[in-house]
PDB file of C-alpha atoms and ligand atoms in Angstrom:
ATOM      1  CA  MET D   1     110.168  89.135  91.799  1.00  0.00           C
ATOM      2  CA  ASP D   2     113.396  91.123  92.029  1.00  0.00           C
ATOM      3  CA  TYR D   3     111.439  94.022  93.578  1.00  0.00           C
ATOM      4  CA  THR D   4     108.211  94.629  95.438  1.00  0.00           C
ATOM      5  CA  ILE D   5     105.940  97.678  95.440  1.00  0.00           C
ATOM      6  CA  VAL D   6     103.595  97.957  98.425  1.00  0.00           C
ATOM      7  CA  LYS D   7     101.253 100.815  99.271  1.00  0.00           C
ATOM      8  CA  LYS D   8     100.768 101.406 103.017  1.00  0.00           C
ATOM      9  CA  ASP D   9      98.174 104.140 103.614  1.00  0.00           C
ATOM     10  CA  GLU D  10      99.620 107.264 101.917  1.00  0.00           C
ATOM     11  CA  ILE D  11     103.110 105.830 101.449  1.00  0.00           C
ATOM     12  CA  ILE D  12     104.380 103.645  98.629  1.00  0.00           C
ATOM     13  CA  ILE D  13     107.357 101.407  99.382  1.00  0.00           C
ATOM     14  CA  PHE D  14     109.664 100.078  96.656  1.00  0.00           C
ATOM     15  CA  GLU D  15     111.938  97.295  97.904  1.00  0.00           C
ATOM     16  CA  ILE D  16     114.817  95.879  95.853  1.00  0.00           C
ATOM     17  CA  ASN D  17     114.535  92.135  96.449  1.00  0.00           C
ATOM     18  CA  ARG D  18     117.878  90.552  95.525  1.00  0.00           C
ATOM     19  CA  PRO D  19     119.486  90.155  98.968  1.00  0.00           C
ATOM     20  CA  ALA D  20     121.756  87.264  97.918  1.00  0.00           C
ATOM     21  CA  ILE D  21     123.763  89.699  95.814  1.00  0.00           C
ATOM     22  CA  HIS D  22     123.333  92.765  98.021  1.00  0.00           C
ATOM     23  CA  ASN D  23     120.300  94.004  96.082  1.00  0.00           C
ATOM     24  CA  ALA D  24     122.247  94.642  92.868  1.00  0.00           C
ATOM     25  CA  ILE D  25     120.227  96.289  90.121  1.00  0.00           C
ATOM     26  CA  ASN D  26     119.273  94.397  86.946  1.00  0.00           C
ATOM     27  CA  MET D  27     116.874  95.297  84.124  1.00  0.00           C
ATOM     28  CA  GLU D  28     113.903  93.861  86.071  1.00  0.00           C
ATOM     29  CA  VAL D  29     114.559  96.200  88.994  1.00  0.00           C
ATOM     30  CA  LEU D  30     114.906  99.132  86.572  1.00  0.00           C
ATOM     31  CA  ALA D  31     111.536  98.160  85.084  1.00  0.00           C
ATOM     32  CA  GLY D  32     110.236  98.172  88.659  1.00  0.00           C
ATOM     33  CA  PHE D  33     111.319 101.787  89.070  1.00  0.00           C
ATOM     34  CA  LYS D  34     109.328 102.640  85.915  1.00  0.00           C
ATOM     35  CA  GLU D  35     106.301 100.899  87.470  1.00  0.00           C
ATOM     36  CA  LEU D  36     106.826 102.906  90.674  1.00  0.00           C
ATOM     37  CA  VAL D  37     106.783 106.186  88.715  1.00  0.00           C
ATOM     38  CA  HIS D  38     103.647 105.135  86.820  1.00  0.00           C
ATOM     39  CA  THR D  39     101.880 104.128  90.045  1.00  0.00           C
ATOM     40  CA  VAL D  40     102.689 107.401  91.814  1.00  0.00           C
ATOM     41  CA  LYS D  41     101.650 109.500  88.803  1.00  0.00           C
ATOM     42  CA  ASN D  42      98.280 107.742  88.753  1.00  0.00           C
ATOM     43  CA  ASP D  43      97.459 107.829  92.462  1.00  0.00           C
ATOM     44  CA  SER D  44      97.186 111.318  93.954  1.00  0.00           C
ATOM     45  CA  SER D  45      96.598 109.862  97.435  1.00  0.00           C
ATOM     46  CA  ILE D  46     100.300 108.889  97.684  1.00  0.00           C
ATOM     47  CA  LYS D  47     102.307 111.433  99.694  1.00  0.00           C
ATOM     48  CA  LEU D  48     105.723 109.777 100.006  1.00  0.00           C
ATOM     49  CA  ALA D  49     107.737 107.322  97.902  1.00  0.00           C
ATOM     50  CA  VAL D  50     110.181 105.138  99.856  1.00  0.00           C
ATOM     51  CA  ILE D  51     113.026 103.091  98.352  1.00  0.00           C
ATOM     52  CA  THR D  52     114.692 100.386 100.439  1.00  0.00           C
ATOM     53  CA  GLY D  53     116.465  97.050 100.145  1.00  0.00           C
ATOM     54  CA  ALA D  54     115.464  93.554 101.257  1.00  0.00           C
ATOM     55  CA  GLY D  55     117.331  91.962 104.142  1.00  0.00           C
ATOM     56  CA  ASP D  56     119.483  93.603 106.786  1.00  0.00           C
ATOM     57  CA  LYS D  57     122.846  93.694 104.996  1.00  0.00           C
ATOM     58  CA  SER D  58     122.455  95.960 101.990  1.00  0.00           C
ATOM     59  CA  PHE D  59     120.326  98.739 100.581  1.00  0.00           C
ATOM     60  CA  CYS D  60     121.824  98.271  97.104  1.00  0.00           C
ATOM     61  CA  SER D  61     125.264  97.378  95.705  1.00  0.00           C
ATOM     62  CA  GLY D  62     124.710  99.178  92.401  1.00  0.00           C
ATOM     63  CA  GLY D  63     124.546  97.650  88.955  1.00  0.00           C
ATOM     64  CA  ASP D  64     124.620  93.841  88.681  1.00  0.00           C
ATOM     65  CA  LEU D  65     128.211  93.314  87.596  1.00  0.00           C
ATOM     66  CA  SER D  66     127.523  89.749  86.455  1.00  0.00           C
ATOM     67  CA  VAL D  67     125.291  91.304  83.781  1.00  0.00           C
ATOM     68  CA  LEU D  68     126.967  94.655  83.219  1.00  0.00           C
ATOM     69  CA  HIS D  69     130.429  93.199  82.627  1.00  0.00           C
ATOM     70  CA  LYS D  70     129.150  91.993  79.214  1.00  0.00           C
ATOM     71  CA  LEU D  71     128.908  95.634  78.102  1.00  0.00           C
ATOM     72  CA  LYS D  72     132.308  96.468  76.609  1.00  0.00           C
ATOM     73  CA  THR D  73     132.077  99.554  74.410  1.00  0.00           C
ATOM     74  CA  GLU D  74     131.242 103.201  75.018  1.00  0.00           C
ATOM     75  CA  GLN D  75     128.045 102.854  72.986  1.00  0.00           C
ATOM     76  CA  GLU D  76     126.879  99.650  74.700  1.00  0.00           C
ATOM     77  CA  SER D  77     127.404 101.161  78.156  1.00  0.00           C
ATOM     78  CA  PHE D  78     125.903 104.530  77.131  1.00  0.00           C
ATOM     79  CA  GLU D  79     122.651 102.822  76.107  1.00  0.00           C
ATOM     80  CA  MET D  80     122.318 101.082  79.490  1.00  0.00           C
ATOM     81  CA  LEU D  81     123.518 104.026  81.559  1.00  0.00           C
ATOM     82  CA  SER D  82     121.295 106.576  79.817  1.00  0.00           C
ATOM     83  CA  GLU D  83     118.227 104.325  80.107  1.00  0.00           C
ATOM     84  CA  ALA D  84     118.855 103.811  83.829  1.00  0.00           C
ATOM     85  CA  ALA D  85     119.666 107.481  84.429  1.00  0.00           C
ATOM     86  CA  THR D  86     116.437 108.547  82.684  1.00  0.00           C
ATOM     87  CA  ILE D  87     114.304 106.132  84.721  1.00  0.00           C
ATOM     88  CA  LEU D  88     115.989 107.319  87.931  1.00  0.00           C
ATOM     89  CA  TYR D  89     115.513 110.972  86.917  1.00  0.00           C
ATOM     90  CA  ASP D  90     111.778 110.244  86.687  1.00  0.00           C
ATOM     91  CA  VAL D  91     111.976 108.856  90.241  1.00  0.00           C
ATOM     92  CA  ALA D  92     113.930 111.897  91.476  1.00  0.00           C
ATOM     93  CA  THR D  93     111.423 114.297  89.930  1.00  0.00           C
ATOM     94  CA  LEU D  94     108.276 112.657  91.302  1.00  0.00           C
ATOM     95  CA  THR D  95     106.076 115.506  92.517  1.00  0.00           C
ATOM     96  CA  ILE D  96     106.048 114.071  96.038  1.00  0.00           C
ATOM     97  CA  PRO D  97     108.942 113.651  98.483  1.00  0.00           C
ATOM     98  CA  THR D  98     111.159 110.584  98.019  1.00  0.00           C
ATOM     99  CA  LEU D  99     112.973 108.840 100.859  1.00  0.00           C
ATOM    100  CA  ALA D 100     115.837 106.328 100.798  1.00  0.00           C
ATOM    101  CA  LEU D 101     115.405 103.972 103.755  1.00  0.00           C
ATOM    102  CA  VAL D 102     119.042 102.860 103.831  1.00  0.00           C
ATOM    103  CA  ASN D 103     118.834  99.516 105.619  1.00  0.00           C
ATOM    104  CA  GLY D 104     122.470  98.600 104.902  1.00  0.00           C
ATOM    105  CA  THR D 105     125.368  99.000 102.491  1.00  0.00           C
ATOM    106  CA  ALA D 106     124.755 101.421  99.600  1.00  0.00           C
ATOM    107  CA  VAL D 107     127.642 101.501  97.135  1.00  0.00           C
ATOM    108  CA  GLY D 108     128.125 102.445  93.507  1.00  0.00           C
ATOM    109  CA  GLY D 109     124.780 102.905  91.774  1.00  0.00           C
ATOM    110  CA  GLY D 110     123.153 102.044  95.109  1.00  0.00           C
ATOM    111  CA  CYS D 111     124.687 105.174  96.625  1.00  0.00           C
ATOM    112  CA  GLU D 112     123.493 107.081  93.562  1.00  0.00           C
ATOM    113  CA  ILE D 113     119.908 105.911  94.099  1.00  0.00           C
ATOM    114  CA  ALA D 114     120.012 106.933  97.768  1.00  0.00           C
ATOM    115  CA  THR D 115     121.492 110.296  96.787  1.00  0.00           C
ATOM    116  CA  LEU D 116     118.779 111.163  94.255  1.00  0.00           C
ATOM    117  CA  CYS D 117     116.125 110.803  96.975  1.00  0.00           C
ATOM    118  CA  ASP D 118     115.010 113.892  98.919  1.00  0.00           C
ATOM    119  CA  TYR D 119     115.649 112.213 102.293  1.00  0.00           C
ATOM    120  CA  ARG D 120     118.119 109.568 103.518  1.00  0.00           C
ATOM    121  CA  LEU D 121     117.289 107.666 106.698  1.00  0.00           C
ATOM    122  CA  VAL D 122     120.465 105.653 107.298  1.00  0.00           C
ATOM    123  CA  LYS D 123     120.824 102.610 109.550  1.00  0.00           C
ATOM    124  CA  LYS D 124     123.637 103.086 112.080  1.00  0.00           C
ATOM    125  CA  GLU D 125     125.530 100.030 110.761  1.00  0.00           C
ATOM    126  CA  ALA D 126     125.196 101.078 107.091  1.00  0.00           C
ATOM    127  CA  ARG D 127     128.186 102.139 105.006  1.00  0.00           C
ATOM    128  CA  CYS D 128     127.614 104.172 101.839  1.00  0.00           C
ATOM    129  CA  GLY D 129     129.956 105.367  99.125  1.00  0.00           C
ATOM    130  CA  PHE D 130     130.621 106.147  95.487  1.00  0.00           C
ATOM    131  CA  ILE D 131     133.042 103.263  94.949  1.00  0.00           C
ATOM    132  CA  GLN D 132     132.877 103.564  91.148  1.00  0.00           C
ATOM    133  CA  GLY D 133     136.360 105.114  91.235  1.00  0.00           C
ATOM    134  CA  GLN D 134     137.688 101.696  92.288  1.00  0.00           C
ATOM    135  CA  LEU D 135     136.333 100.395  88.969  1.00  0.00           C
ATOM    136  CA  ALA D 136     138.048 103.263  87.109  1.00  0.00           C
ATOM    137  CA  ILE D 137     134.733 104.879  86.186  1.00  0.00           C
ATOM    138  CA  THR D 138     132.650 107.727  87.519  1.00  0.00           C
ATOM    139  CA  SER D 139     129.064 107.436  88.675  1.00  0.00           C
ATOM    140  CA  GLY D 140     126.925 106.793  85.604  1.00  0.00           C
ATOM    141  CA  TRP D 141     123.295 107.004  86.706  1.00  0.00           C
ATOM    142  CA  GLY D 142     123.339 110.676  87.710  1.00  0.00           C
ATOM    143  CA  GLY D 143     124.535 110.141  91.266  1.00  0.00           C
ATOM    144  CA  GLY D 144     127.517 112.502  91.087  1.00  0.00           C
ATOM    145  CA  THR D 145     125.346 115.232  89.567  1.00  0.00           C
ATOM    146  CA  TYR D 146     122.671 114.748  92.246  1.00  0.00           C
ATOM    147  CA  LEU D 147     125.338 114.857  94.969  1.00  0.00           C
ATOM    148  CA  TRP D 148     126.416 118.344  93.879  1.00  0.00           C
ATOM    149  CA  GLU D 149     122.762 119.394  94.280  1.00  0.00           C
ATOM    150  CA  LYS D 150     122.546 118.331  97.957  1.00  0.00           C
ATOM    151  CA  GLY D 151     124.035 121.524  99.351  1.00  0.00           C
ATOM    152  CA  MET D 152     126.903 119.733 101.082  1.00  0.00           C
ATOM    153  CA  ARG D 153     130.243 121.554 101.422  1.00  0.00           C
ATOM    154  CA  GLN D 154     132.004 121.332  98.032  1.00  0.00           C
ATOM    155  CA  ASP D 155     135.134 119.800  99.571  1.00  0.00           C
ATOM    156  CA  HIS D 156     133.059 117.079 101.260  1.00  0.00           C
ATOM    157  CA  THR D 157     131.214 116.401  98.001  1.00  0.00           C
ATOM    158  CA  LEU D 158     134.441 116.041  96.020  1.00  0.00           C
ATOM    159  CA  GLN D 159     135.979 113.901  98.780  1.00  0.00           C
ATOM    160  CA  MET D 160     132.990 111.524  98.796  1.00  0.00           C
ATOM    161  CA  LEU D 161     133.244 111.105  95.018  1.00  0.00           C
ATOM    162  CA  THR D 162     137.023 110.830  94.726  1.00  0.00           C
ATOM    163  CA  GLU D 163     137.872 108.825  97.862  1.00  0.00           C
ATOM    164  CA  ALA D 164     135.609 106.102  96.388  1.00  0.00           C
ATOM    165  CA  VAL D 165     135.147 104.272  99.691  1.00  0.00           C
ATOM    166  CA  PRO D 166     132.062 103.498 101.789  1.00  0.00           C
ATOM    167  CA  TYR D 167     131.632 105.961 104.669  1.00  0.00           C
ATOM    168  CA  PRO D 168     130.218 104.939 108.090  1.00  0.00           C
ATOM    169  CA  SER D 169     126.903 106.465 109.123  1.00  0.00           C
ATOM    170  CA  ASP D 170     128.368 109.000 111.566  1.00  0.00           C
ATOM    171  CA  LYS D 171     130.531 110.469 108.794  1.00  0.00           C
ATOM    172  CA  LEU D 172     127.568 110.458 106.383  1.00  0.00           C
ATOM    173  CA  GLN D 173     125.674 112.577 108.907  1.00  0.00           C
ATOM    174  CA  THR D 174     128.629 114.887 109.647  1.00  0.00           C
ATOM    175  CA  ILE D 175     129.068 115.764 105.963  1.00  0.00           C
ATOM    176  CA  GLY D 176     125.325 116.291 105.531  1.00  0.00           C
ATOM    177  CA  TRP D 177     124.537 113.330 103.238  1.00  0.00           C
ATOM    178  CA  ALA D 178     122.406 111.433 105.775  1.00  0.00           C
ATOM    179  CA  THR D 179     119.183 113.153 106.854  1.00  0.00           C
ATOM    180  CA  GLU D 180     118.958 111.031 110.021  1.00  0.00           C
ATOM    181  CA  ILE D 181     120.627 107.932 111.474  1.00  0.00           C
ATOM    182  CA  PHE D 182     118.418 105.223 112.973  1.00  0.00           C
ATOM    183  CA  GLU D 183     118.857 102.067 115.051  1.00  0.00           C
ATOM    184  CA  GLY D 184     116.485  99.132 115.211  1.00  0.00           C
ATOM    185  CA  HIS D 185     113.829  98.229 112.658  1.00  0.00           C
ATOM    186  CA  LYS D 186     113.733 100.366 109.543  1.00  0.00           C
ATOM    187  CA  TYR D 187     109.935 100.682 109.402  1.00  0.00           C
ATOM    188  CA  THR D 188     109.804 101.871 113.011  1.00  0.00           C
ATOM    189  CA  ALA D 189     112.274 104.603 112.067  1.00  0.00           C
ATOM    190  CA  LEU D 190     110.261 105.420 108.932  1.00  0.00           C
ATOM    191  CA  GLU D 191     107.022 105.711 110.908  1.00  0.00           C
ATOM    192  CA  ALA D 192     108.611 108.147 113.380  1.00  0.00           C
ATOM    193  CA  PHE D 193     110.025 110.258 110.539  1.00  0.00           C
ATOM    194  CA  VAL D 194     106.748 110.291 108.596  1.00  0.00           C
ATOM    195  CA  GLN D 195     104.737 111.393 111.635  1.00  0.00           C
ATOM    196  CA  ARG D 196     106.704 114.627 111.513  1.00  0.00           C
ATOM    197  CA  MET D 197     106.950 115.316 107.792  1.00  0.00           C
ATOM    198  CA  ILE D 198     103.614 114.544 106.146  1.00  0.00           C
ATOM    199  CA  VAL D 199     101.438 117.678 106.321  1.00  0.00           C
ATOM    200  CA  PRO D 200      97.659 117.158 106.148  1.00  0.00           C
ATOM    201  CA  HIS D 201      97.286 118.161 102.517  1.00  0.00           C
ATOM    202  CA  GLU D 202      99.225 116.446  99.737  1.00  0.00           C
ATOM    203  CA  THR D 203      98.842 119.625  97.680  1.00  0.00           C
ATOM    204  CA  VAL D 204     101.296 121.363 100.045  1.00  0.00           C
ATOM    205  CA  LEU D 205     103.847 118.563  99.697  1.00  0.00           C
ATOM    206  CA  ARG D 206     103.565 118.633  95.905  1.00  0.00           C
ATOM    207  CA  ALA D 207     103.846 122.430  95.816  1.00  0.00           C
ATOM    208  CA  TYR D 208     107.117 122.391  97.793  1.00  0.00           C
ATOM    209  CA  LYS D 209     108.575 119.526  95.718  1.00  0.00           C
ATOM    210  CA  MET D 210     107.687 121.446  92.549  1.00  0.00           C
ATOM    211  CA  GLN D 211     109.873 124.353  93.799  1.00  0.00           C
ATOM    212  CA  LEU D 212     112.852 121.969  93.761  1.00  0.00           C
ATOM    213  CA  ILE D 213     111.924 120.438  90.381  1.00  0.00           C
ATOM    214  CA  ARG D 214     111.623 123.900  88.816  1.00  0.00           C
ATOM    215  CA  LYS D 215     115.100 124.745  90.147  1.00  0.00           C
ATOM    216  CA  TRP D 216     116.440 121.541  88.584  1.00  0.00           C
ATOM    217  CA  GLU D 217     114.707 122.258  85.252  1.00  0.00           C
ATOM    218  CA  GLN D 218     116.032 125.821  85.160  1.00  0.00           C
ATOM    219  CA  SER D 219     119.563 124.617  85.944  1.00  0.00           C
ATOM    220  CA  LYS D 220     119.321 121.904  83.266  1.00  0.00           C
ATOM    221  CA  LEU D 221     119.884 119.053  85.723  1.00  0.00           C
ATOM    222  CA  TYR D 222     118.836 116.358  83.238  1.00  0.00           C
ATOM    223  CA  GLU D 223     121.298 117.656  80.598  1.00  0.00           C
ATOM    224  CA  ARG D 224     124.057 117.667  83.229  1.00  0.00           C
ATOM    225  CA  ILE D 225     123.168 114.082  84.165  1.00  0.00           C
ATOM    226  CA  MET D 226     123.485 113.043  80.523  1.00  0.00           C
ATOM    227  CA  GLU D 227     126.966 114.616  80.451  1.00  0.00           C
ATOM    228  CA  GLU D 228     127.823 112.424  83.472  1.00  0.00           C
ATOM    229  CA  VAL D 229     126.471 109.383  81.614  1.00  0.00           C
ATOM    230  CA  ARG D 230     128.579 110.172  78.541  1.00  0.00           C
ATOM    231  CA  THR D 231     131.752 110.600  80.634  1.00  0.00           C
ATOM    232  CA  CYS D 232     131.111 107.309  82.443  1.00  0.00           C
ATOM    233  CA  SER D 233     130.567 105.461  79.162  1.00  0.00           C
ATOM    234  CA  VAL D 234     133.868 106.770  77.753  1.00  0.00           C
ATOM    235  CA  LEU D 235     135.685 105.510  80.852  1.00  0.00           C
ATOM    236  CA  TRP D 236     133.673 102.253  80.760  1.00  0.00           C
ATOM    237  CA  GLU D 237     135.355 101.232  77.494  1.00  0.00           C
ATOM    238  CA  GLN D 238     138.868 101.481  78.988  1.00  0.00           C
ATOM    239  CA  GLU D 239     140.668  98.202  79.676  1.00  0.00           C
ATOM    240  CA  VAL D 240     141.399  99.258  83.246  1.00  0.00           C
ATOM    241  CA  HIS D 241     137.654  99.269  83.978  1.00  0.00           C
ATOM    242  CA  HIS D 242     137.058  95.807  82.511  1.00  0.00           C
ATOM    243  CA  ASP D 243     140.048  94.445  84.447  1.00  0.00           C
ATOM    244  CA  ALA D 244     138.666  95.882  87.707  1.00  0.00           C
ATOM    245  CA  VAL D 245     135.237  94.325  87.131  1.00  0.00           C
ATOM    246  CA  ASN D 246     136.713  90.956  86.160  1.00  0.00           C
ATOM    247  CA  SER D 247     138.920  90.887  89.241  1.00  0.00           C
ATOM    248  CA  PHE D 248     135.852  91.582  91.426  1.00  0.00           C
ATOM    249  CA  LEU D 249     133.860  88.810  89.767  1.00  0.00           C
ATOM    250  CA  SER D 250     136.755  86.325  89.921  1.00  0.00           C
ATOM    251  CA  LYS D 251     137.821  87.056  93.510  1.00  0.00           C
ATOM    252  CA  LYS D 252     135.124  84.881  95.031  1.00  0.00           C
ATOM    253  CA  LYS D 253     135.209  81.978  92.632  1.00  0.00           C
TER     254      LYS D 253
HETATM  255  C1  LIG J   1     126.192 100.501  86.250  1.00  0.00           C
HETATM  256  C2  LIG J   1     127.105 101.478  86.778  1.00  0.00           C
HETATM  257  C3  LIG J   1     126.774 101.761  88.181  1.00  0.00           C
HETATM  258  C4  LIG J   1     127.276 103.129  88.409  1.00  0.00           C
HETATM  259  O1  LIG J   1     128.303 103.252  89.088  1.00  0.00           O
HETATM  260  O2  LIG J   1     126.640 104.070  87.913  1.00  0.00           O
HETATM  261  C5  LIG J   1     127.343 100.772  89.178  1.00  0.00           C
HETATM  262  O3  LIG J   1     126.783 100.615  90.219  1.00  0.00           O
HETATM  263  S1  LIG J   1     128.740  99.823  88.822  1.00  0.00           S
HETATM  264  C6  LIG J   1     128.745  98.552  90.168  1.00  0.00           C
HETATM  265  C7  LIG J   1     129.281  99.147  91.387  1.00  0.00           C
HETATM  266  N1  LIG J   1     129.128  98.250  92.512  1.00  0.00           N
HETATM  267  C8  LIG J   1     130.134  97.541  93.029  1.00  0.00           C
HETATM  268  O4  LIG J   1     131.232  97.557  92.531  1.00  0.00           O
HETATM  269  C9  LIG J   1     129.828  96.792  94.305  1.00  0.00           C
HETATM  270  C10 LIG J   1     130.341  95.403  94.254  1.00  0.00           C
HETATM  271  N2  LIG J   1     130.090  94.712  95.530  1.00  0.00           N
HETATM  272  C11 LIG J   1     130.854  94.936  96.645  1.00  0.00           C
HETATM  273  O5  LIG J   1     131.672  95.813  96.708  1.00  0.00           O
HETATM  274  C12 LIG J   1     130.602  94.005  97.815  1.00  0.00           C
HETATM  275  O6  LIG J   1     129.910  92.868  97.324  1.00  0.00           O
HETATM  276  C13 LIG J   1     129.780  94.609  98.954  1.00  0.00           C
HETATM  277  C14 LIG J   1     130.570  95.718  99.632  1.00  0.00           C
HETATM  278  C15 LIG J   1     128.450  95.139  98.433  1.00  0.00           C
HETATM  279  C16 LIG J   1     129.490  93.488  99.985  1.00  0.00           C
HETATM  280  O7  LIG J   1     130.709  92.836 100.294  1.00  0.00           O
HETATM  281  P1  LIG J   1     130.659  91.438 101.083  1.00  0.00           P
HETATM  282  O8  LIG J   1     132.073  90.971 101.210  1.00  0.00           O
HETATM  283  O9  LIG J   1     129.809  91.566 102.284  1.00  0.00           O
HETATM  284  O10 LIG J   1     129.881  90.444 100.098  1.00  0.00           O
HETATM  285  P2  LIG J   1     130.483  89.773  98.762  1.00  0.00           P
HETATM  286  O11 LIG J   1     131.368  90.738  98.038  1.00  0.00           O
HETATM  287  O12 LIG J   1     131.033  88.431  99.108  1.00  0.00           O
HETATM  288  O13 LIG J   1     129.145  89.582  97.903  1.00  0.00           O
HETATM  289  C17 LIG J   1     128.276  88.498  98.110  1.00  0.00           C
HETATM  290  C18 LIG J   1     127.850  88.026  96.750  1.00  0.00           C
HETATM  291  O14 LIG J   1     127.141  89.110  96.096  1.00  0.00           O
HETATM  292  C19 LIG J   1     127.768  89.386  94.854  1.00  0.00           C
HETATM  293  N3  LIG J   1     127.646  90.816  94.553  1.00  0.00           N
HETATM  294  C20 LIG J   1     127.793  91.837  95.420  1.00  0.00           C
HETATM  295  N4  LIG J   1     127.638  93.011  94.775  1.00  0.00           N
HETATM  296  C21 LIG J   1     127.345  92.725  93.482  1.00  0.00           C
HETATM  297  C22 LIG J   1     127.069  93.496  92.318  1.00  0.00           C
HETATM  298  N5  LIG J   1     127.005  94.826  92.338  1.00  0.00           N
HETATM  299  N6  LIG J   1     126.838  92.836  91.144  1.00  0.00           N
HETATM  300  C23 LIG J   1     126.881  91.478  91.099  1.00  0.00           C
HETATM  301  N7  LIG J   1     127.131  90.670  92.157  1.00  0.00           N
HETATM  302  C24 LIG J   1     127.366  91.314  93.335  1.00  0.00           C
HETATM  303  C25 LIG J   1     129.218  88.968  95.035  1.00  0.00           C
HETATM  304  O15 LIG J   1     129.824  88.755  93.795  1.00  0.00           O
HETATM  305  C26 LIG J   1     129.056  87.710  95.856  1.00  0.00           C
HETATM  306  O16 LIG J   1     128.647  86.689  94.981  1.00  0.00           O
HETATM  307  P3  LIG J   1     129.162  85.172  95.246  1.00  0.00           P
HETATM  308  O17 LIG J   1     128.585  84.402  94.091  1.00  0.00           O
HETATM  309  O18 LIG J   1     128.583  84.831  96.588  1.00  0.00           O
HETATM  310  O19 LIG J   1     130.660  85.233  95.222  1.00  0.00           O
END
């Protein structure tokens, strides 16, 4: 399987399991996120949803370019991007807290997935960034729109999007993207964090998360995400984007 879903007591852990290609996202992993949403919605005992990556190198390197490079037109890319963005919006709006356990590199759509989570526990050696700009596109799964929601300084938000490079963990904490930085084993760090944040009653957690979801609904977050998707799909069709993807895929061969 390209992902695993494991429930440990009151926590559900979704792990992207494609370490050979830095946990890049394909349609199977996206289907896994749909399964995660379904599982959480049908099990009220779950208090926290965790997303992480297999191995110790990467959290997620974004969309699987060996698959995505076949999408050439605005319409073809819009269909994929909007499907992924909708699935990820359902993850973001789970009525329990979500936590990205960033065990390594998170770039492109991988940085978007970490950003949509409520918390980001980032391994000291991890580097995270919106590198889509290097492919001559914007984020396309909602990540840019979620980043503007994080309450970071506007200049830091725009820098992170437009510099299009992975940031080291100390900078991610300085700008307010990382919730905490950890060293050592990721599940040890998760356990320490959870001990502090899970209140006795899941009704309290859900009530507080609903305050955020209502804010997003009132500010039309989903509509703004779809605008991001449309912009990305227009840029996707440009030759400069296809050239950038092809040069990435050919550089190792
Ligand atoms: C769908 C849109 C979405 C969005 O932006 O909304 C996206 O995410 S677009 C995709 C954006 N992601 C990238 O451009 C990341 C590409 N990968 C890298 O930059 C590097 O691989 C990195 C930094 C993750 C790791 O670099 P490192 O030098 O340590 O490893 P390699 O580059 O040699 O990678 C090893 C192996 O994995 C393959 N690989 C890595 N990332 C991807 C990917 N996203 N899709 C497909 N394949 C990927 C890489 O090609 C190498 O394969 P090999 O056969 O061993 O040459």
